[in-house]
Tab-separated table of N, CA and C in Angstrom:
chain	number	residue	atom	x	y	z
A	1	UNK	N	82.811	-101.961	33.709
A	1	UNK	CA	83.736	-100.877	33.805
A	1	UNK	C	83.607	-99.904	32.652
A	2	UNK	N	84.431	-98.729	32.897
A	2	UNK	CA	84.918	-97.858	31.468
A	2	UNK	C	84.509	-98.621	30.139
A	3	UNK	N	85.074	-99.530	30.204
A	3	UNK	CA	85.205	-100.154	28.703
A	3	UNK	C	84.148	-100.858	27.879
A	4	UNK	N	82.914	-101.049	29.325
A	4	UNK	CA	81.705	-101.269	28.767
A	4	UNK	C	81.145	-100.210	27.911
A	5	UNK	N	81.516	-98.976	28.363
A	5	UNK	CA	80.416	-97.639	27.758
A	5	UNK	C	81.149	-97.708	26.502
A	6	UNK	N	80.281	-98.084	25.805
A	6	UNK	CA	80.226	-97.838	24.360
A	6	UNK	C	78.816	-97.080	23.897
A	7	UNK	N	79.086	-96.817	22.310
A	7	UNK	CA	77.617	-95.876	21.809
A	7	UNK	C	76.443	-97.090	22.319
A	8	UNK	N	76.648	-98.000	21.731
A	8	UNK	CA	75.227	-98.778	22.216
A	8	UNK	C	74.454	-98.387	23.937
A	9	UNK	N	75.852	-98.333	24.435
A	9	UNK	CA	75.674	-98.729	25.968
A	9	UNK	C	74.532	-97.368	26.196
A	10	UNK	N	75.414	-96.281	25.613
A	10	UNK	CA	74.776	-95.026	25.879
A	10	UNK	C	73.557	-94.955	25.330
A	11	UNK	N	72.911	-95.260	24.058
A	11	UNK	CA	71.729	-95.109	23.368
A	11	UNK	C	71.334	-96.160	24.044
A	12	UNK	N	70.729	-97.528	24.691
A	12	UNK	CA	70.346	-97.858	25.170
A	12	UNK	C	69.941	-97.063	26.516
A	13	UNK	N	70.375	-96.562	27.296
A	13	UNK	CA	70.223	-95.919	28.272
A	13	UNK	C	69.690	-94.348	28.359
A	14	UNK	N	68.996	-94.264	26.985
A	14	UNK	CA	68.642	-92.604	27.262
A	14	UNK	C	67.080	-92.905	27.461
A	15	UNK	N	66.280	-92.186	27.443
A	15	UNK	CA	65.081	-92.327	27.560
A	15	UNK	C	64.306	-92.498	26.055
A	16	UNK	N	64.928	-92.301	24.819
A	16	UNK	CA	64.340	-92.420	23.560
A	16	UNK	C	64.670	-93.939	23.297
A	17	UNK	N	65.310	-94.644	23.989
A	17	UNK	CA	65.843	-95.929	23.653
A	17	UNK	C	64.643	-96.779	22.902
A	18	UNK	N	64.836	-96.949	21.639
A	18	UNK	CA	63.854	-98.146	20.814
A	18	UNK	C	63.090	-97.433	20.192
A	19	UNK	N	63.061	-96.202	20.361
A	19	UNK	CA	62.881	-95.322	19.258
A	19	UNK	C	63.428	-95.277	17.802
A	20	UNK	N	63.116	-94.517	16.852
A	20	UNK	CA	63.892	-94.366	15.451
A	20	UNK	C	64.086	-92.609	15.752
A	21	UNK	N	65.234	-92.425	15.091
A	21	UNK	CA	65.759	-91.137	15.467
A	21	UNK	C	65.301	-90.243	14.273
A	22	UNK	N	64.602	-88.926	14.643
A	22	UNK	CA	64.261	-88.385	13.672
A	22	UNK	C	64.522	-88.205	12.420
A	23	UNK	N	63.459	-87.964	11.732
A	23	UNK	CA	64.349	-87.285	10.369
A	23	UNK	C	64.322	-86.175	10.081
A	24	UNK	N	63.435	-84.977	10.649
A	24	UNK	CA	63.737	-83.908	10.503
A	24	UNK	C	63.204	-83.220	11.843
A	25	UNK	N	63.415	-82.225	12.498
A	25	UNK	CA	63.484	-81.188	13.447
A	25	UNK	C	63.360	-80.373	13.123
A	26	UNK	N	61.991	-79.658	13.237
A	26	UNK	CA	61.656	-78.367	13.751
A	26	UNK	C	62.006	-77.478	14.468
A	27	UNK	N	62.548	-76.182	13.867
A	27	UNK	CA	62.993	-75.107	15.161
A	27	UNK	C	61.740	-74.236	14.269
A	28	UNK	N	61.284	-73.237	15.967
A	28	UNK	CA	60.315	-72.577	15.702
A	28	UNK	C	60.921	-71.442	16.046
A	29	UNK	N	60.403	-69.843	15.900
A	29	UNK	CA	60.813	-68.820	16.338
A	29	UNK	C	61.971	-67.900	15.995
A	30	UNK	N	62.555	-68.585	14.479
A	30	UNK	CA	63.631	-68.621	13.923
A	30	UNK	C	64.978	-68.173	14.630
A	31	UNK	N	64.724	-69.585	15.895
A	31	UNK	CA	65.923	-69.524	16.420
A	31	UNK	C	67.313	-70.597	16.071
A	32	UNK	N	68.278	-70.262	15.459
A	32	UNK	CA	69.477	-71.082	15.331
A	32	UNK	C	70.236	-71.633	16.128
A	33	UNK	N	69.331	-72.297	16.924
A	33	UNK	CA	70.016	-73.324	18.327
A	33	UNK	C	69.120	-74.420	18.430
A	34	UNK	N	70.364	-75.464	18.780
A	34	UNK	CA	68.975	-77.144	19.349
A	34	UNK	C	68.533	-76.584	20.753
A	35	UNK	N	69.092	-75.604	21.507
A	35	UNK	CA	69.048	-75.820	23.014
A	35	UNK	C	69.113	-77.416	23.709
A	36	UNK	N	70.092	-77.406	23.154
A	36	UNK	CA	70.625	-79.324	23.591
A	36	UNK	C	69.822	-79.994	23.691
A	37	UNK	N	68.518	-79.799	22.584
A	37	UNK	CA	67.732	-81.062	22.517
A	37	UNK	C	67.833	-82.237	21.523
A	38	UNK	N	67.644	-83.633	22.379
A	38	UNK	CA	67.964	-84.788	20.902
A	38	UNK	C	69.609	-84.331	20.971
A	39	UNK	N	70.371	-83.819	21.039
A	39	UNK	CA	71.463	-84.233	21.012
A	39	UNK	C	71.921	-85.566	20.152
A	40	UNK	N	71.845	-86.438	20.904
A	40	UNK	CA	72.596	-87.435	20.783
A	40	UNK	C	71.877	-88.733	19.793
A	41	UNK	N	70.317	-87.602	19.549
A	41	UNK	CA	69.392	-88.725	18.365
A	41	UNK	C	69.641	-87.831	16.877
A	42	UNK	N	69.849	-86.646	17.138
A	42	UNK	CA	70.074	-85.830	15.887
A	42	UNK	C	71.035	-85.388	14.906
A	43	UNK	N	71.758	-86.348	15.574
A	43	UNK	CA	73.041	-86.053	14.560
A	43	UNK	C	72.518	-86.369	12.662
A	44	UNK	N	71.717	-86.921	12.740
A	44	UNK	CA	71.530	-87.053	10.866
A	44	UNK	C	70.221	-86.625	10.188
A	45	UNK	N	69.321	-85.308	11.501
A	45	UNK	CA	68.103	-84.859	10.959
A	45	UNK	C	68.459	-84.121	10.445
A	46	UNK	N	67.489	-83.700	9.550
A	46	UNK	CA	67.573	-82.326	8.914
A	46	UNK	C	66.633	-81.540	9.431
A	47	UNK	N	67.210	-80.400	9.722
A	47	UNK	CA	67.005	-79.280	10.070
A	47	UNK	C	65.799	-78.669	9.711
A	48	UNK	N	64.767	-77.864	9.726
A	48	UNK	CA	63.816	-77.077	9.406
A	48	UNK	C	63.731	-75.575	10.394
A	49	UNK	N	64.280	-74.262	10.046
A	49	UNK	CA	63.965	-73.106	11.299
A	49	UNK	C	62.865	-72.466	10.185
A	50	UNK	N	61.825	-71.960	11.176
A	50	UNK	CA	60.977	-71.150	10.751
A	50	UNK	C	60.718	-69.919	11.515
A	51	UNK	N	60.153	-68.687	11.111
A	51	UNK	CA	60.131	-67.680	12.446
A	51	UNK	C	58.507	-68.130	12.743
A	52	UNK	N	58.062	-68.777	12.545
A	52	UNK	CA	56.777	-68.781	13.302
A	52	UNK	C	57.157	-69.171	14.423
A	53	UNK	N	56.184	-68.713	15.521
A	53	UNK	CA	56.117	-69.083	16.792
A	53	UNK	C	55.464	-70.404	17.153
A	54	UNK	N	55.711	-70.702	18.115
A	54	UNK	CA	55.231	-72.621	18.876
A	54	UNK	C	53.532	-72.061	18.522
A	55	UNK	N	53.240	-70.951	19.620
A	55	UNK	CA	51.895	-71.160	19.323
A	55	UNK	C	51.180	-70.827	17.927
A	56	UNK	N	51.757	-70.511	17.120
A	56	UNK	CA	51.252	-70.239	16.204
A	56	UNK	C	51.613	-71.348	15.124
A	57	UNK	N	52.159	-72.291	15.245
A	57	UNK	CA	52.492	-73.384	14.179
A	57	UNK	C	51.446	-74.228	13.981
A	58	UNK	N	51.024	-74.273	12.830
A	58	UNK	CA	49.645	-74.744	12.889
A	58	UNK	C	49.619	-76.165	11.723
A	59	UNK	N	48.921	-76.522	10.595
A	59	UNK	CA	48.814	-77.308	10.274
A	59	UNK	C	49.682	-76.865	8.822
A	60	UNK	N	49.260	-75.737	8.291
A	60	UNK	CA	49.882	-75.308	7.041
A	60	UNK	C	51.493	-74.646	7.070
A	61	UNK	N	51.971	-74.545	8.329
A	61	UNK	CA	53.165	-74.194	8.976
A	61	UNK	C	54.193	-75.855	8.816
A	62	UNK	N	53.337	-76.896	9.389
A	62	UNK	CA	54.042	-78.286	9.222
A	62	UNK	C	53.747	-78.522	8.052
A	63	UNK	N	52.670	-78.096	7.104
A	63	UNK	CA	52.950	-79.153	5.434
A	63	UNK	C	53.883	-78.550	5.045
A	64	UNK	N	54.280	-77.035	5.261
A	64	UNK	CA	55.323	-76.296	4.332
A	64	UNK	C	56.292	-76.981	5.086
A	65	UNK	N	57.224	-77.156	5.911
A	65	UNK	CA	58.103	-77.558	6.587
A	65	UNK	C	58.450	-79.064	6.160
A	66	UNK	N	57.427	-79.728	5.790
A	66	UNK	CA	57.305	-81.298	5.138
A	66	UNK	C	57.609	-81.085	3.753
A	67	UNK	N	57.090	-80.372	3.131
A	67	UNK	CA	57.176	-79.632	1.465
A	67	UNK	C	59.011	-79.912	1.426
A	68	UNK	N	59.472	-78.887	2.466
A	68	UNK	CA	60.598	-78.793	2.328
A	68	UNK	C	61.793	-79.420	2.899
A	69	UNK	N	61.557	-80.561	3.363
A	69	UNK	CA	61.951	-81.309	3.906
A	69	UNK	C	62.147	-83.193	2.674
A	70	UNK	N	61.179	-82.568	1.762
A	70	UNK	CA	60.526	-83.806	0.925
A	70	UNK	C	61.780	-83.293	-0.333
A	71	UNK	N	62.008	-82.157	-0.529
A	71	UNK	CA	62.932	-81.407	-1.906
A	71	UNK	C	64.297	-81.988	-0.981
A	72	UNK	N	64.397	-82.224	-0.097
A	72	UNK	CA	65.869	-82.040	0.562
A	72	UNK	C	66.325	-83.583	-0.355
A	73	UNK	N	68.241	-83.699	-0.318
A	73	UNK	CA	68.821	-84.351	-0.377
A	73	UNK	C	69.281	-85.205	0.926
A	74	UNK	N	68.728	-85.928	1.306
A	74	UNK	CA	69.417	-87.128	2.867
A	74	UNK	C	70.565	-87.451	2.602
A	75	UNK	N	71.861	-87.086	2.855
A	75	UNK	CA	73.337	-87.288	2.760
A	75	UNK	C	73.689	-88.461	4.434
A	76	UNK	N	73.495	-88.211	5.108
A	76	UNK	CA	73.245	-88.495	6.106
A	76	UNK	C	74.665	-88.979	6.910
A	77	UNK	N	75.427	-87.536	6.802
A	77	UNK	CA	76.566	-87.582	7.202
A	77	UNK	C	77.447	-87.295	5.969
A	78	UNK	N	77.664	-88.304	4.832
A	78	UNK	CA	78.463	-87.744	3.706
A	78	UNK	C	78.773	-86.487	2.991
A	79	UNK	N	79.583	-86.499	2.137
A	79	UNK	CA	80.009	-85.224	1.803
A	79	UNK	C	79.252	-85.236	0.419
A	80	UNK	N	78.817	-84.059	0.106
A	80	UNK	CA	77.710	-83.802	-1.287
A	80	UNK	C	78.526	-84.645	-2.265
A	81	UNK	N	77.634	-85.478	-3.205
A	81	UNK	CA	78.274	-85.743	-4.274
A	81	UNK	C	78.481	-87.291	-3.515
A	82	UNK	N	78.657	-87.997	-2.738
A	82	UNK	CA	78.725	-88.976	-2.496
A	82	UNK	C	77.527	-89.426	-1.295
A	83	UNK	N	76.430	-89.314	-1.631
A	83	UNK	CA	74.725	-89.313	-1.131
A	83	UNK	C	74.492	-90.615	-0.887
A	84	UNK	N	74.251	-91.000	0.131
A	84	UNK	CA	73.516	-92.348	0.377
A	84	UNK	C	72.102	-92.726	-0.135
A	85	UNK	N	72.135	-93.806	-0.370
A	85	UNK	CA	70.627	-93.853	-1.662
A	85	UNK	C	69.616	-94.784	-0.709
A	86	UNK	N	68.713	-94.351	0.226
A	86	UNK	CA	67.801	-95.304	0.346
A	86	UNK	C	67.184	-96.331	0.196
A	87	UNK	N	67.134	-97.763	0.800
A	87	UNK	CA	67.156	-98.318	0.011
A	87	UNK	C	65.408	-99.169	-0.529
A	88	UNK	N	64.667	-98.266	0.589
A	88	UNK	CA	63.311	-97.869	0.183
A	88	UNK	C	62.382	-96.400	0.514
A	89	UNK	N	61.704	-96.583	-0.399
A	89	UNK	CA	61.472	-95.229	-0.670
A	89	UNK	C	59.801	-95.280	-0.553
């Protein structure tokens, strides 16, 4: 019933199931929308928008995007100042 659907129930049942949920997401085209993608795996990526275009994202387009993704702080939900610490690195 109802009371089965819980988060598990639901992440089991998407098609990414047994996956690891990203850690960072690419938007290309410097557009400021998911267009409801990952939804429900992205709640704790970090973000990357660039105006390059899909076809034009190339190899030096993803190291910069990794560059900056590598400087970021992973809070991963918390509020600044109280940062979750990895517990490998």
């Amino acid at each position: 019933g109802l009371k089965d659907i819980d988060e598990q129930c639901i992440s089991r049942h998407l098609y990414t199931s047994g996956l690891a949920e990203p850690d960072l997401l690419i938007r290309t085209a410097g557009e400021m929308r998911i267009s409801n993608f990952l939804l429900w795996q992205i709640s704790y990526s970090e973000f990357y928008v660039t105006k390059t275009l899909w076809p034009d994202f190339k190899k030096a387009a993803m190291e910069k995007a990794i560059r900056a993704y590598a400087k970021r702080t992973r809070r991963f939900g918390t509020v600044k100042g109280r940062e979750l610490q990895p517990k490998n690195i």
